[in-house]
């Protein structure tokens, strides 16, 4: 009698468990959930990485917060998100937000992106110099060229402001829209405008811009004198990214608030692994490192 009294609650509890309910997934380097803020310029190459990673490790989930750099970064600094995909490392002041909480930051470069300059097919110009672009950012515009960026908070615009060492944009000649797709569409429809977009975005294409990518062309760029790539006009082809001769290059990093043995750590390691680097190479970007291919030749005695 006593045995039935104690066993009954256990039996009833098991019966009340929802049918098909799943046990919580253990948090490891290859299972669980990770939240990531992602610079939207790199959404394509990251999507490729996640797709393959999830094939190998199906018990994983990625919650992505995508947007322009300035808009998404606060979520990482406030510790509501533990990992970030950005085109720059954290500044000393930004790192203080983590050191105050005794949190260690790890940063790994996993790809090299180029920033492409595009213009409409009907524009007779097919080249531009880095000096001309820097001059435009400073307001020196004798040819009346117009540059169009994705938006005012993007990492792409920040890159060129830092390159030209300017804090404020000139009153004319520099314009911002909302997205990379907007830039491609605008340049396709407006002669003499030059659009600025990430190579990754342009190569992989997005549905909203498919009708317009065929109407634009890449400009060749010559670097400033004394720097690599100053001998000719180079387009942002993968070889030129890897060789470093295309002038407008930027790194892609995964930055992580360090927690041992969580999915974020596992994914960060994956990105710089041979498998992750092959995906970068396939995407048209430059990998963090080129993996050597050794050939063993056996001699017969």
Short mmCIF file of the C-alpha atoms (twelve columns), coordinates in Angstrom:
data_MODEL
# 
_entry.id   MODEL 
# 
loop_
_atom_site.group_PDB 
_atom_site.id 
_atom_site.type_symbol 
_atom_site.label_atom_id 
_atom_site.label_alt_id 
_atom_site.label_comp_id 
_atom_site.label_asym_id 
_atom_site.label_seq_id 
_atom_site.Cartn_x 
_atom_site.Cartn_y 
_atom_site.Cartn_z 
_atom_site.pdbx_PDB_model_num 
ATOM 1   C CA . UNK A 1   0.000  0.000  0.000   1 
ATOM 2   C CA . UNK A 2   2.736  2.398  0.926   1 
ATOM 3   C CA . UNK A 3   4.619  1.613  -2.267  1 
ATOM 4   C CA . UNK A 4   1.586  2.495  -4.408  1 
ATOM 5   C CA . UNK A 5   1.156  5.742  -2.492  1 
ATOM 6   C CA . UNK A 6   4.655  6.884  -3.348  1 
ATOM 7   C CA . UNK A 7   4.703  5.596  -6.915  1 
ATOM 8   C CA . UNK A 8   1.415  7.171  -7.968  1 
ATOM 9   C CA . UNK A 9   2.620  10.809 -8.139  1 
ATOM 10  C CA . UNK A 10  5.528  9.712  -10.301 1 
ATOM 11  C CA . UNK A 11  3.221  7.936  -12.709 1 
ATOM 12  C CA . UNK A 12  0.854  10.906 -12.901 1 
ATOM 13  C CA . UNK A 13  3.750  13.326 -13.503 1 
ATOM 14  C CA . UNK A 14  5.032  11.276 -16.407 1 
ATOM 15  C CA . UNK A 15  1.567  11.074 -17.894 1 
ATOM 16  C CA . UNK A 16  1.152  14.863 -17.765 1 
ATOM 17  C CA . UNK A 17  4.381  15.598 -19.669 1 
ATOM 18  C CA . UNK A 18  3.481  17.068 -23.088 1 
ATOM 19  C CA . UNK A 19  3.720  14.576 -25.876 1 
ATOM 20  C CA . UNK A 20  6.778  15.130 -28.056 1 
ATOM 21  C CA . UNK A 21  8.308  17.704 -25.678 1 
ATOM 22  C CA . UNK A 22  12.068 18.081 -26.169 1 
ATOM 23  C CA . UNK A 23  14.621 18.141 -23.426 1 
ATOM 24  C CA . UNK A 24  16.647 21.386 -23.195 1 
ATOM 25  C CA . UNK A 25  19.721 21.264 -25.421 1 
ATOM 26  C CA . UNK A 26  22.938 21.198 -23.449 1 
ATOM 27  C CA . UNK A 27  25.122 24.279 -23.954 1 
ATOM 28  C CA . UNK A 28  28.433 23.144 -25.472 1 
ATOM 29  C CA . UNK A 29  30.724 24.232 -28.291 1 
ATOM 30  C CA . UNK A 30  28.591 22.256 -30.741 1 
ATOM 31  C CA . UNK A 31  25.101 22.560 -29.267 1 
ATOM 32  C CA . UNK A 32  22.806 25.146 -27.751 1 
ATOM 33  C CA . UNK A 33  21.972 28.734 -28.763 1 
ATOM 34  C CA . UNK A 34  24.136 31.752 -29.511 1 
ATOM 35  C CA . UNK A 35  23.071 35.351 -30.098 1 
ATOM 36  C CA . UNK A 36  25.104 37.330 -32.620 1 
ATOM 37  C CA . UNK A 37  25.064 40.935 -33.740 1 
ATOM 38  C CA . UNK A 38  26.029 41.055 -37.410 1 
ATOM 39  C CA . UNK A 39  27.089 43.956 -39.600 1 
ATOM 40  C CA . UNK A 40  24.602 43.533 -42.442 1 
ATOM 41  C CA . UNK A 41  27.402 43.976 -44.993 1 
ATOM 42  C CA . UNK A 42  28.587 40.476 -44.053 1 
ATOM 43  C CA . UNK A 43  25.234 38.743 -43.810 1 
ATOM 44  C CA . UNK A 44  25.844 36.563 -46.877 1 
ATOM 45  C CA . UNK A 45  29.184 35.060 -45.893 1 
ATOM 46  C CA . UNK A 46  27.901 34.474 -42.357 1 
ATOM 47  C CA . UNK A 47  24.756 32.750 -43.645 1 
ATOM 48  C CA . UNK A 48  26.949 30.353 -45.643 1 
ATOM 49  C CA . UNK A 49  29.001 29.538 -42.550 1 
ATOM 50  C CA . UNK A 50  25.960 28.919 -40.372 1 
ATOM 51  C CA . UNK A 51  24.306 26.717 -42.989 1 
ATOM 52  C CA . UNK A 52  27.262 24.315 -43.125 1 
ATOM 53  C CA . UNK A 53  27.896 24.479 -39.372 1 
ATOM 54  C CA . UNK A 54  24.297 23.432 -38.664 1 
ATOM 55  C CA . UNK A 55  24.616 20.466 -41.030 1 
ATOM 56  C CA . UNK A 56  27.529 19.197 -38.960 1 
ATOM 57  C CA . UNK A 57  25.971 20.204 -35.630 1 
ATOM 58  C CA . UNK A 58  22.155 20.160 -35.941 1 
ATOM 59  C CA . UNK A 59  21.481 20.845 -32.237 1 
ATOM 60  C CA . UNK A 60  22.456 24.504 -32.674 1 
ATOM 61  C CA . UNK A 61  20.511 27.715 -33.008 1 
ATOM 62  C CA . UNK A 62  21.695 31.160 -34.104 1 
ATOM 63  C CA . UNK A 63  19.715 34.251 -33.134 1 
ATOM 64  C CA . UNK A 64  20.984 37.080 -35.345 1 
ATOM 65  C CA . UNK A 65  20.576 40.813 -34.863 1 
ATOM 66  C CA . UNK A 66  21.530 42.413 -38.179 1 
ATOM 67  C CA . UNK A 67  21.904 46.077 -38.999 1 
ATOM 68  C CA . UNK A 68  24.346 48.927 -39.443 1 
ATOM 69  C CA . UNK A 69  27.375 48.985 -37.172 1 
ATOM 70  C CA . UNK A 70  26.424 51.940 -34.979 1 
ATOM 71  C CA . UNK A 71  22.889 50.651 -34.451 1 
ATOM 72  C CA . UNK A 72  23.742 47.102 -33.379 1 
ATOM 73  C CA . UNK A 73  26.958 47.591 -31.399 1 
ATOM 74  C CA . UNK A 74  25.270 48.886 -28.180 1 
ATOM 75  C CA . UNK A 75  23.599 45.487 -27.673 1 
ATOM 76  C CA . UNK A 76  27.049 43.895 -27.488 1 
ATOM 77  C CA . UNK A 77  28.557 46.549 -25.245 1 
ATOM 78  C CA . UNK A 78  25.635 46.237 -22.804 1 
ATOM 79  C CA . UNK A 79  26.194 42.458 -22.601 1 
ATOM 80  C CA . UNK A 80  22.746 41.514 -23.913 1 
ATOM 81  C CA . UNK A 81  24.540 39.737 -26.803 1 
ATOM 82  C CA . UNK A 82  27.737 37.750 -26.332 1 
ATOM 83  C CA . UNK A 83  29.253 37.763 -29.847 1 
ATOM 84  C CA . UNK A 84  29.615 40.188 -32.761 1 
ATOM 85  C CA . UNK A 85  30.596 40.086 -36.440 1 
ATOM 86  C CA . UNK A 86  32.201 43.429 -37.287 1 
ATOM 87  C CA . UNK A 87  34.763 45.000 -39.611 1 
ATOM 88  C CA . UNK A 88  36.841 46.441 -36.769 1 
ATOM 89  C CA . UNK A 89  38.165 45.578 -33.344 1 
ATOM 90  C CA . UNK A 90  36.798 47.260 -30.245 1 
ATOM 91  C CA . UNK A 91  38.289 50.571 -29.173 1 
ATOM 92  C CA . UNK A 92  40.000 50.911 -25.788 1 
ATOM 93  C CA . UNK A 93  36.958 52.726 -24.384 1 
ATOM 94  C CA . UNK A 94  34.611 50.013 -25.663 1 
ATOM 95  C CA . UNK A 95  36.746 47.294 -24.077 1 
ATOM 96  C CA . UNK A 96  36.415 49.066 -20.719 1 
ATOM 97  C CA . UNK A 97  32.718 48.156 -20.725 1 
ATOM 98  C CA . UNK A 98  33.829 44.530 -20.416 1 
ATOM 99  C CA . UNK A 99  36.836 44.921 -18.124 1 
ATOM 100 C CA . UNK A 100 34.576 46.672 -15.592 1 
ATOM 101 C CA . UNK A 101 32.498 43.474 -15.522 1 
ATOM 102 C CA . UNK A 102 35.647 41.320 -15.416 1 
ATOM 103 C CA . UNK A 103 34.770 39.820 -18.816 1 
ATOM 104 C CA . UNK A 104 37.554 38.789 -21.202 1 
ATOM 105 C CA . UNK A 105 37.212 39.653 -24.905 1 
ATOM 106 C CA . UNK A 106 38.586 37.442 -27.686 1 
ATOM 107 C CA . UNK A 107 38.911 38.688 -31.271 1 
ATOM 108 C CA . UNK A 108 39.573 36.581 -34.377 1 
ATOM 109 C CA . UNK A 109 39.836 37.687 -37.995 1 
ATOM 110 C CA . UNK A 110 38.235 35.143 -40.290 1 
ATOM 111 C CA . UNK A 111 37.946 36.917 -43.666 1 
ATOM 112 C CA . UNK A 112 39.135 39.843 -45.784 1 
ATOM 113 C CA . UNK A 113 36.466 41.897 -47.518 1 
ATOM 114 C CA . UNK A 114 36.832 44.588 -50.142 1 
ATOM 115 C CA . UNK A 115 34.720 47.697 -50.536 1 
ATOM 116 C CA . UNK A 116 33.595 47.944 -54.138 1 
ATOM 117 C CA . UNK A 117 33.019 51.139 -56.088 1 
ATOM 118 C CA . UNK A 118 30.259 50.681 -58.667 1 
ATOM 119 C CA . UNK A 119 28.694 52.870 -61.307 1 
ATOM 120 C CA . UNK A 120 26.107 52.529 -64.048 1 
ATOM 121 C CA . UNK A 121 27.042 50.740 -67.252 1 
ATOM 122 C CA . UNK A 122 26.364 53.920 -69.221 1 
ATOM 123 C CA . UNK A 123 28.966 55.882 -67.256 1 
ATOM 124 C CA . UNK A 124 32.042 56.234 -69.529 1 
ATOM 125 C CA . UNK A 125 34.396 56.264 -66.528 1 
ATOM 126 C CA . UNK A 126 35.699 52.860 -65.470 1 
ATOM 127 C CA . UNK A 127 38.545 53.845 -63.106 1 
ATOM 128 C CA . UNK A 128 39.179 56.124 -60.159 1 
ATOM 129 C CA . UNK A 129 42.153 56.744 -57.878 1 
ATOM 130 C CA . UNK A 130 42.213 56.403 -54.107 1 
ATOM 131 C CA . UNK A 131 43.437 60.003 -53.981 1 
ATOM 132 C CA . UNK A 132 40.284 61.129 -55.812 1 
ATOM 133 C CA . UNK A 133 38.048 59.242 -53.372 1 
ATOM 134 C CA . UNK A 134 39.846 60.737 -50.384 1 
ATOM 135 C CA . UNK A 135 39.520 64.172 -51.968 1 
ATOM 136 C CA . UNK A 136 35.760 63.670 -52.398 1 
ATOM 137 C CA . UNK A 137 35.411 62.793 -48.718 1 
ATOM 138 C CA . UNK A 138 37.183 66.060 -47.905 1 
ATOM 139 C CA . UNK A 139 34.961 68.125 -50.195 1 
ATOM 140 C CA . UNK A 140 37.469 68.442 -53.031 1 
ATOM 141 C CA . UNK A 141 35.345 67.596 -56.054 1 
ATOM 142 C CA . UNK A 142 36.464 69.334 -59.285 1 
ATOM 143 C CA . UNK A 143 34.830 66.691 -61.519 1 
ATOM 144 C CA . UNK A 144 31.423 66.868 -59.841 1 
ATOM 145 C CA . UNK A 145 31.445 63.188 -58.826 1 
ATOM 146 C CA . UNK A 146 28.806 61.966 -56.379 1 
ATOM 147 C CA . UNK A 147 29.429 59.118 -53.916 1 
ATOM 148 C CA . UNK A 148 26.472 57.146 -52.540 1 
ATOM 149 C CA . UNK A 149 26.720 55.075 -49.323 1 
ATOM 150 C CA . UNK A 150 24.264 52.651 -47.775 1 
ATOM 151 C CA . UNK A 151 23.465 54.656 -44.635 1 
ATOM 152 C CA . UNK A 152 24.917 57.194 -42.233 1 
ATOM 153 C CA . UNK A 153 25.583 54.614 -39.488 1 
ATOM 154 C CA . UNK A 154 27.315 51.992 -41.609 1 
ATOM 155 C CA . UNK A 155 30.799 50.556 -41.214 1 
ATOM 156 C CA . UNK A 156 31.413 51.357 -44.890 1 
ATOM 157 C CA . UNK A 157 30.972 55.093 -44.396 1 
ATOM 158 C CA . UNK A 158 33.051 54.956 -41.203 1 
ATOM 159 C CA . UNK A 159 35.853 53.257 -43.150 1 
ATOM 160 C CA . UNK A 160 36.106 56.098 -45.674 1 
ATOM 161 C CA . UNK A 161 35.788 58.835 -43.052 1 
ATOM 162 C CA . UNK A 162 38.722 57.285 -41.205 1 
ATOM 163 C CA . UNK A 163 40.652 56.857 -44.463 1 
ATOM 164 C CA . UNK A 164 40.207 60.549 -45.304 1 
ATOM 165 C CA . UNK A 165 40.627 61.573 -41.651 1 
ATOM 166 C CA . UNK A 166 37.407 63.580 -41.594 1 
ATOM 167 C CA . UNK A 167 34.712 63.734 -38.922 1 
ATOM 168 C CA . UNK A 168 32.081 65.642 -40.883 1 
ATOM 169 C CA . UNK A 169 30.929 65.024 -44.444 1 
ATOM 170 C CA . UNK A 170 31.008 67.770 -47.069 1 
ATOM 171 C CA . UNK A 171 27.707 69.503 -47.834 1 
ATOM 172 C CA . UNK A 172 27.621 68.131 -51.369 1 
ATOM 173 C CA . UNK A 173 28.952 65.158 -53.287 1 
ATOM 174 C CA . UNK A 174 28.421 62.560 -50.510 1 
ATOM 175 C CA . UNK A 175 24.994 60.971 -50.005 1 
ATOM 176 C CA . UNK A 176 23.544 58.193 -47.864 1 
ATOM 177 C CA . UNK A 177 20.494 56.025 -48.448 1 
ATOM 178 C CA . UNK A 178 19.226 53.118 -46.308 1 
ATOM 179 C CA . UNK A 179 20.601 49.802 -47.575 1 
ATOM 180 C CA . UNK A 180 23.126 48.288 -49.968 1 
ATOM 181 C CA . UNK A 181 20.264 47.324 -52.259 1 
ATOM 182 C CA . UNK A 182 19.196 50.975 -52.412 1 
ATOM 183 C CA . UNK A 183 22.722 51.935 -53.483 1 
ATOM 184 C CA . UNK A 184 22.818 49.385 -56.312 1 
ATOM 185 C CA . UNK A 185 19.397 50.444 -57.586 1 
ATOM 186 C CA . UNK A 186 20.194 54.165 -57.342 1 
ATOM 187 C CA . UNK A 187 23.509 53.898 -59.170 1 
ATOM 188 C CA . UNK A 188 21.917 51.793 -61.915 1 
ATOM 189 C CA . UNK A 189 19.349 54.529 -62.520 1 
ATOM 190 C CA . UNK A 190 21.515 57.645 -62.094 1 
ATOM 191 C CA . UNK A 191 24.443 58.286 -64.403 1 
ATOM 192 C CA . UNK A 192 27.672 59.734 -62.967 1 
ATOM 193 C CA . UNK A 193 26.955 58.491 -59.433 1 
ATOM 194 C CA . UNK A 194 29.362 56.064 -57.770 1 
ATOM 195 C CA . UNK A 195 28.012 53.616 -55.217 1 
ATOM 196 C CA . UNK A 196 29.958 52.139 -52.298 1 
ATOM 197 C CA . UNK A 197 29.055 48.565 -51.279 1 
ATOM 198 C CA . UNK A 198 30.758 45.580 -49.676 1 
ATOM 199 C CA . UNK A 199 32.152 43.021 -52.095 1 
ATOM 200 C CA . UNK A 200 30.477 40.193 -50.172 1 
ATOM 201 C CA . UNK A 201 27.084 41.815 -50.629 1 
ATOM 202 C CA . UNK A 202 27.684 42.411 -54.323 1 
ATOM 203 C CA . UNK A 203 29.055 38.945 -55.109 1 
ATOM 204 C CA . UNK A 204 26.363 36.929 -53.376 1 
ATOM 205 C CA . UNK A 205 23.507 39.130 -54.440 1 
ATOM 206 C CA . UNK A 206 20.207 39.777 -52.719 1 
ATOM 207 C CA . UNK A 207 16.811 39.198 -54.219 1 
ATOM 208 C CA . UNK A 208 15.850 42.874 -54.122 1 
ATOM 209 C CA . UNK A 209 18.893 43.877 -56.178 1 
ATOM 210 C CA . UNK A 210 18.949 41.092 -58.794 1 
ATOM 211 C CA . UNK A 211 17.270 43.289 -61.416 1 
ATOM 212 C CA . UNK A 212 19.910 45.993 -61.050 1 
ATOM 213 C CA . UNK A 213 23.269 44.271 -60.525 1 
ATOM 214 C CA . UNK A 214 23.530 43.602 -64.266 1 
ATOM 215 C CA . UNK A 215 23.154 47.345 -64.862 1 
ATOM 216 C CA . UNK A 216 26.236 48.348 -62.862 1 
ATOM 217 C CA . UNK A 217 29.971 47.778 -63.274 1 
ATOM 218 C CA . UNK A 218 32.959 47.683 -60.965 1 
ATOM 219 C CA . UNK A 219 35.479 50.510 -61.068 1 
ATOM 220 C CA . UNK A 220 39.187 49.800 -61.064 1 
ATOM 221 C CA . UNK A 221 41.044 51.665 -58.295 1 
ATOM 222 C CA . UNK A 222 44.685 52.736 -58.089 1 
ATOM 223 C CA . UNK A 223 46.136 53.181 -54.612 1 
ATOM 224 C CA . UNK A 224 47.915 56.299 -53.354 1 
ATOM 225 C CA . UNK A 225 51.549 56.574 -54.327 1 
ATOM 226 C CA . UNK A 226 53.918 54.569 -52.143 1 
ATOM 227 C CA . UNK A 227 51.344 51.971 -51.114 1 
ATOM 228 C CA . UNK A 228 50.728 48.502 -52.448 1 
ATOM 229 C CA . UNK A 229 48.513 48.655 -55.519 1 
ATOM 230 C CA . UNK A 230 49.795 52.039 -56.732 1 
ATOM 231 C CA . UNK A 231 51.102 50.588 -60.000 1 
ATOM 232 C CA . UNK A 232 47.775 49.906 -61.762 1 
ATOM 233 C CA . UNK A 233 43.998 50.049 -61.470 1 
ATOM 234 C CA . UNK A 234 42.684 47.014 -59.616 1 
ATOM 235 C CA . UNK A 235 39.159 45.662 -59.215 1 
ATOM 236 C CA . UNK A 236 38.068 43.853 -56.029 1 
ATOM 237 C CA . UNK A 237 38.545 40.360 -57.479 1 
ATOM 238 C CA . UNK A 238 39.356 37.649 -54.955 1 
ATOM 239 C CA . UNK A 239 42.993 37.365 -56.049 1 
ATOM 240 C CA . UNK A 240 43.458 41.105 -55.570 1 
ATOM 241 C CA . UNK A 241 41.942 40.890 -52.079 1 
ATOM 242 C CA . UNK A 242 44.271 38.043 -51.136 1 
ATOM 243 C CA . UNK A 243 47.337 39.729 -52.657 1 
ATOM 244 C CA . UNK A 244 46.443 43.030 -50.977 1 
ATOM 245 C CA . UNK A 245 46.744 45.137 -54.139 1 
ATOM 246 C CA . UNK A 246 43.136 46.350 -54.109 1 
ATOM 247 C CA . UNK A 247 43.216 49.586 -52.081 1 
ATOM 248 C CA . UNK A 248 39.978 49.402 -50.109 1 
ATOM 249 C CA . UNK A 249 40.308 46.321 -47.900 1 
ATOM 250 C CA . UNK A 250 38.833 45.600 -44.498 1 
ATOM 251 C CA . UNK A 251 38.982 42.668 -42.120 1 
ATOM 252 C CA . UNK A 252 35.970 40.745 -40.852 1 
ATOM 253 C CA . UNK A 253 36.183 39.753 -37.190 1 
ATOM 254 C CA . UNK A 254 34.225 37.679 -34.741 1 
ATOM 255 C CA . UNK A 255 34.465 39.333 -31.327 1 
ATOM 256 C CA . UNK A 256 33.315 37.342 -28.358 1 
ATOM 257 C CA . UNK A 257 32.716 37.926 -24.680 1 
ATOM 258 C CA . UNK A 258 34.610 34.873 -23.460 1 
ATOM 259 C CA . UNK A 259 32.623 32.025 -21.946 1 
ATOM 260 C CA . UNK A 260 34.336 28.648 -21.951 1 
ATOM 261 C CA . UNK A 261 32.754 25.764 -23.824 1 
ATOM 262 C CA . UNK A 262 29.713 27.615 -25.142 1 
ATOM 263 C CA . UNK A 263 28.426 27.587 -28.729 1 
ATOM 264 C CA . UNK A 264 29.861 31.033 -29.452 1 
ATOM 265 C CA . UNK A 265 33.355 29.751 -28.702 1 
ATOM 266 C CA . UNK A 266 32.806 26.705 -30.890 1 
ATOM 267 C CA . UNK A 267 31.555 28.802 -33.799 1 
ATOM 268 C CA . UNK A 268 34.438 31.279 -33.470 1 
ATOM 269 C CA . UNK A 269 36.890 28.371 -33.686 1 
ATOM 270 C CA . UNK A 270 34.975 26.974 -36.674 1 
ATOM 271 C CA . UNK A 271 35.284 30.227 -38.636 1 
ATOM 272 C CA . UNK A 272 39.084 30.097 -38.571 1 
ATOM 273 C CA . UNK A 273 39.273 26.332 -39.076 1 
ATOM 274 C CA . UNK A 274 40.133 24.800 -42.444 1 
ATOM 275 C CA . UNK A 275 36.446 24.057 -43.116 1 
ATOM 276 C CA . UNK A 276 35.353 27.586 -42.275 1 
ATOM 277 C CA . UNK A 277 38.154 29.103 -44.352 1 
ATOM 278 C CA . UNK A 278 37.173 27.026 -47.386 1 
ATOM 279 C CA . UNK A 279 33.683 28.540 -47.159 1 
ATOM 280 C CA . UNK A 280 35.208 32.033 -47.080 1 
ATOM 281 C CA . UNK A 281 37.273 31.164 -50.144 1 
ATOM 282 C CA . UNK A 282 34.195 29.872 -51.953 1 
ATOM 283 C CA . UNK A 283 32.307 33.084 -51.142 1 
ATOM 284 C CA . UNK A 284 34.789 35.168 -53.171 1 
ATOM 285 C CA . UNK A 285 36.394 36.892 -50.189 1 
ATOM 286 C CA . UNK A 286 39.933 36.552 -48.911 1 
ATOM 287 C CA . UNK A 287 40.427 33.925 -46.182 1 
ATOM 288 C CA . UNK A 288 42.228 34.691 -42.955 1 
ATOM 289 C CA . UNK A 289 44.934 32.299 -44.070 1 
ATOM 290 C CA . UNK A 290 45.576 30.088 -47.048 1 
ATOM 291 C CA . UNK A 291 45.773 26.441 -46.103 1 
ATOM 292 C CA . UNK A 292 48.709 24.670 -47.706 1 
ATOM 293 C CA . UNK A 293 48.166 21.558 -49.766 1 
ATOM 294 C CA . UNK A 294 50.935 19.045 -49.250 1 
ATOM 295 C CA . UNK A 295 51.647 16.404 -51.871 1 
ATOM 296 C CA . UNK A 296 53.476 13.283 -50.822 1 
ATOM 297 C CA . UNK A 297 55.322 11.440 -53.581 1 
ATOM 298 C CA . UNK A 298 56.317 7.883  -52.809 1 
ATOM 299 C CA . UNK A 299 59.331 6.540  -54.628 1 
ATOM 300 C CA . UNK A 300 59.514 2.915  -55.569 1 
ATOM 301 C CA . UNK A 301 62.735 1.101  -54.828 1 
# 
